[in-house]
């Protein structure tokens, strides 16, 4: 979040020759969080204290809250890209539970896309693909389910083009 905020604030709210809105994309993450953010999430009622202690969440209420908070902190009506940050941490060793959590987070992000709050979403992972916790094909299928579309091939091509 800090790096994203610094990038956004270094460009200001108006385009300049060095950094224009036409070329700058604002990306942020939901997943990992600091203890202070965890406390804020508990106070907002989107996480329990036990959940906040873990420092990571893909819970739908948390993803929705964090996405709104990121928009507010960045002073943006919409975000260009929201990444689920290391989703493999959500349910270590339990692939079915992890896949349900990612699909549920994708549903929240699809709602944000439909509301014009987010242009696109994706994932940032350290080891999820390398350790075969999930595959690109599985991610596309989960995103297709979130969209309510079983045709993930069509979804992946059309959504990727329209987001940028």
Short mmCIF file of N, CA, C and O in Angstrom, two decimals, residues 98-107 110 121 123 129 133-157 159-160:
data_model
loop_
_atom_site.label_atom_id
_atom_site.label_comp_id
_atom_site.label_asym_id
_atom_site.label_seq_id
_atom_site.Cartn_x
_atom_site.Cartn_y
_atom_site.Cartn_z
N UNK A 98 -9.03 -23.17 -0.12
CA UNK A 98 -8.34 -22.04 -0.75
C UNK A 98 -9.07 -21.62 -2.02
O UNK A 98 -9.31 -20.44 -2.25
N UNK A 99 -9.43 -22.58 -2.84
CA UNK A 99 -10.13 -22.26 -4.09
C UNK A 99 -11.47 -21.59 -3.82
O UNK A 99 -11.83 -20.64 -4.52
N UNK A 100 -12.20 -22.05 -2.80
CA UNK A 100 -13.46 -21.39 -2.44
C UNK A 100 -13.20 -19.96 -1.98
O UNK A 100 -13.93 -19.04 -2.37
N UNK A 101 -12.15 -19.75 -1.17
CA UNK A 101 -11.83 -18.41 -0.68
C UNK A 101 -11.45 -17.48 -1.82
O UNK A 101 -11.88 -16.32 -1.86
N UNK A 102 -10.66 -17.98 -2.78
CA UNK A 102 -10.28 -17.14 -3.93
C UNK A 102 -11.50 -16.82 -4.78
O UNK A 102 -11.69 -15.69 -5.20
N UNK A 103 -12.35 -17.83 -5.03
CA UNK A 103 -13.57 -17.58 -5.82
C UNK A 103 -14.44 -16.54 -5.12
O UNK A 103 -14.95 -15.61 -5.75
N UNK A 104 -14.61 -16.65 -3.80
CA UNK A 104 -15.43 -15.69 -3.06
C UNK A 104 -14.82 -14.29 -3.11
O UNK A 104 -15.56 -13.30 -3.23
N UNK A 105 -13.50 -14.19 -3.05
CA UNK A 105 -12.84 -12.88 -3.18
C UNK A 105 -13.02 -12.34 -4.60
O UNK A 105 -13.26 -11.15 -4.79
N UNK A 106 -12.95 -13.22 -5.60
CA UNK A 106 -13.18 -12.80 -6.98
C UNK A 106 -14.61 -12.28 -7.17
O UNK A 106 -14.84 -11.34 -7.91
N UNK A 107 -15.58 -12.90 -6.48
CA UNK A 107 -16.96 -12.41 -6.56
C UNK A 107 -17.03 -10.97 -6.07
O UNK A 107 -17.65 -10.11 -6.71
N UNK A 110 -15.48 -8.79 -8.68
CA UNK A 110 -16.38 -8.64 -9.83
C UNK A 110 -17.47 -7.62 -9.52
O UNK A 110 -17.86 -6.84 -10.38
N UNK A 121 -8.77 -7.05 -11.88
CA UNK A 121 -8.17 -7.66 -10.70
C UNK A 121 -7.31 -8.83 -11.11
O UNK A 121 -7.39 -9.32 -12.23
N UNK A 123 -3.78 -11.39 -9.25
CA UNK A 123 -3.17 -12.00 -8.11
C UNK A 123 -1.67 -11.74 -8.12
O UNK A 123 -1.06 -11.72 -9.18
N UNK A 129 1.91 -20.56 -7.69
CA UNK A 129 2.04 -21.27 -8.96
C UNK A 129 3.20 -22.26 -8.92
O UNK A 129 3.08 -23.40 -9.36
N UNK A 133 -0.06 -24.79 -5.88
CA UNK A 133 -1.22 -24.60 -5.02
C UNK A 133 -2.44 -24.31 -5.88
O UNK A 133 -3.56 -24.64 -5.52
N UNK A 134 -2.19 -23.67 -7.03
CA UNK A 134 -3.20 -23.42 -8.05
C UNK A 134 -2.49 -23.23 -9.37
O UNK A 134 -1.28 -23.00 -9.41
N UNK A 135 -3.23 -23.37 -10.44
CA UNK A 135 -2.69 -23.17 -11.78
C UNK A 135 -3.40 -21.97 -12.41
O UNK A 135 -4.45 -21.53 -11.93
N UNK A 136 -2.85 -21.50 -13.50
CA UNK A 136 -3.50 -20.41 -14.22
C UNK A 136 -4.88 -20.87 -14.69
O UNK A 136 -5.86 -20.11 -14.59
N UNK A 137 -4.98 -22.09 -15.16
CA UNK A 137 -6.28 -22.60 -15.61
C UNK A 137 -7.29 -22.61 -14.48
O UNK A 137 -8.46 -22.27 -14.67
N UNK A 138 -6.86 -23.02 -13.28
CA UNK A 138 -7.77 -23.01 -12.13
C UNK A 138 -8.19 -21.59 -11.76
O UNK A 138 -9.36 -21.35 -11.44
N UNK A 139 -7.25 -20.65 -11.82
CA UNK A 139 -7.58 -19.26 -11.53
C UNK A 139 -8.60 -18.73 -12.52
O UNK A 139 -9.56 -18.04 -12.13
N UNK A 140 -8.42 -19.03 -13.79
CA UNK A 140 -9.38 -18.59 -14.80
C UNK A 140 -10.75 -19.22 -14.57
O UNK A 140 -11.78 -18.56 -14.73
N UNK A 141 -10.77 -20.48 -14.17
CA UNK A 141 -12.04 -21.15 -13.90
C UNK A 141 -12.73 -20.51 -12.69
O UNK A 141 -13.94 -20.27 -12.71
N UNK A 142 -11.97 -20.22 -11.63
CA UNK A 142 -12.54 -19.58 -10.44
C UNK A 142 -13.07 -18.19 -10.78
O UNK A 142 -14.16 -17.80 -10.32
N UNK A 143 -12.33 -17.44 -11.58
CA UNK A 143 -12.79 -16.11 -11.98
C UNK A 143 -14.04 -16.22 -12.86
O UNK A 143 -14.96 -15.42 -12.73
N UNK A 144 -14.09 -17.22 -13.71
CA UNK A 144 -15.27 -17.46 -14.52
C UNK A 144 -16.48 -17.79 -13.66
O UNK A 144 -17.59 -17.30 -13.90
N UNK A 145 -16.27 -18.60 -12.62
CA UNK A 145 -17.36 -18.90 -11.68
C UNK A 145 -17.83 -17.63 -10.98
O UNK A 145 -19.04 -17.43 -10.79
N UNK A 146 -16.89 -16.79 -10.58
CA UNK A 146 -17.23 -15.55 -9.91
C UNK A 146 -18.06 -14.65 -10.81
O UNK A 146 -18.97 -13.95 -10.36
N UNK A 147 -17.75 -14.69 -12.07
CA UNK A 147 -18.47 -13.89 -13.06
C UNK A 147 -19.82 -14.52 -13.42
O UNK A 147 -20.69 -13.87 -13.97
N UNK A 148 -19.98 -15.80 -13.03
CA UNK A 148 -21.20 -16.51 -13.39
C UNK A 148 -21.15 -17.03 -14.80
O UNK A 148 -22.16 -17.19 -15.46
N UNK A 149 -19.93 -17.28 -15.28
CA UNK A 149 -19.71 -17.71 -16.66
C UNK A 149 -18.86 -18.97 -16.65
O UNK A 149 -17.75 -18.96 -16.14
N UNK A 150 -19.37 -20.04 -17.21
CA UNK A 150 -18.59 -21.27 -17.26
C UNK A 150 -17.62 -21.27 -18.43
O UNK A 150 -16.77 -22.13 -18.55
N UNK A 151 -17.71 -20.27 -19.30
CA UNK A 151 -16.84 -20.18 -20.47
C UNK A 151 -15.63 -19.33 -20.12
O UNK A 151 -15.53 -18.17 -20.48
N UNK A 152 -14.65 -19.90 -19.41
CA UNK A 152 -13.51 -19.13 -18.93
C UNK A 152 -12.60 -18.66 -20.05
O UNK A 152 -11.94 -17.65 -19.92
N UNK A 153 -12.55 -19.38 -21.17
CA UNK A 153 -11.70 -18.94 -22.26
C UNK A 153 -12.18 -17.59 -22.80
O UNK A 153 -11.41 -16.66 -22.97
N UNK A 154 -13.48 -17.48 -23.02
CA UNK A 154 -14.04 -16.21 -23.47
C UNK A 154 -13.82 -15.13 -22.43
O UNK A 154 -13.42 -14.02 -22.74
N UNK A 155 -14.04 -15.47 -21.16
CA UNK A 155 -13.87 -14.52 -20.07
C UNK A 155 -12.46 -13.98 -20.06
O UNK A 155 -12.24 -12.79 -20.01
N UNK A 156 -11.46 -14.85 -20.12
CA UNK A 156 -10.08 -14.41 -19.98
C UNK A 156 -9.66 -13.46 -21.10
O UNK A 156 -9.01 -12.47 -20.87
N UNK A 157 -10.07 -13.77 -22.32
CA UNK A 157 -9.67 -12.92 -23.44
C UNK A 157 -10.39 -11.57 -23.41
O UNK A 157 -9.76 -10.54 -23.54
N UNK A 159 -12.04 -10.00 -20.87
CA UNK A 159 -11.82 -9.21 -19.67
C UNK A 159 -10.42 -8.61 -19.65
O UNK A 159 -10.24 -7.49 -19.20
N UNK A 160 -9.43 -9.36 -20.08
CA UNK A 160 -8.06 -8.82 -20.07
C UNK A 160 -7.94 -7.63 -21.01
O UNK A 160 -7.29 -6.66 -20.68
#
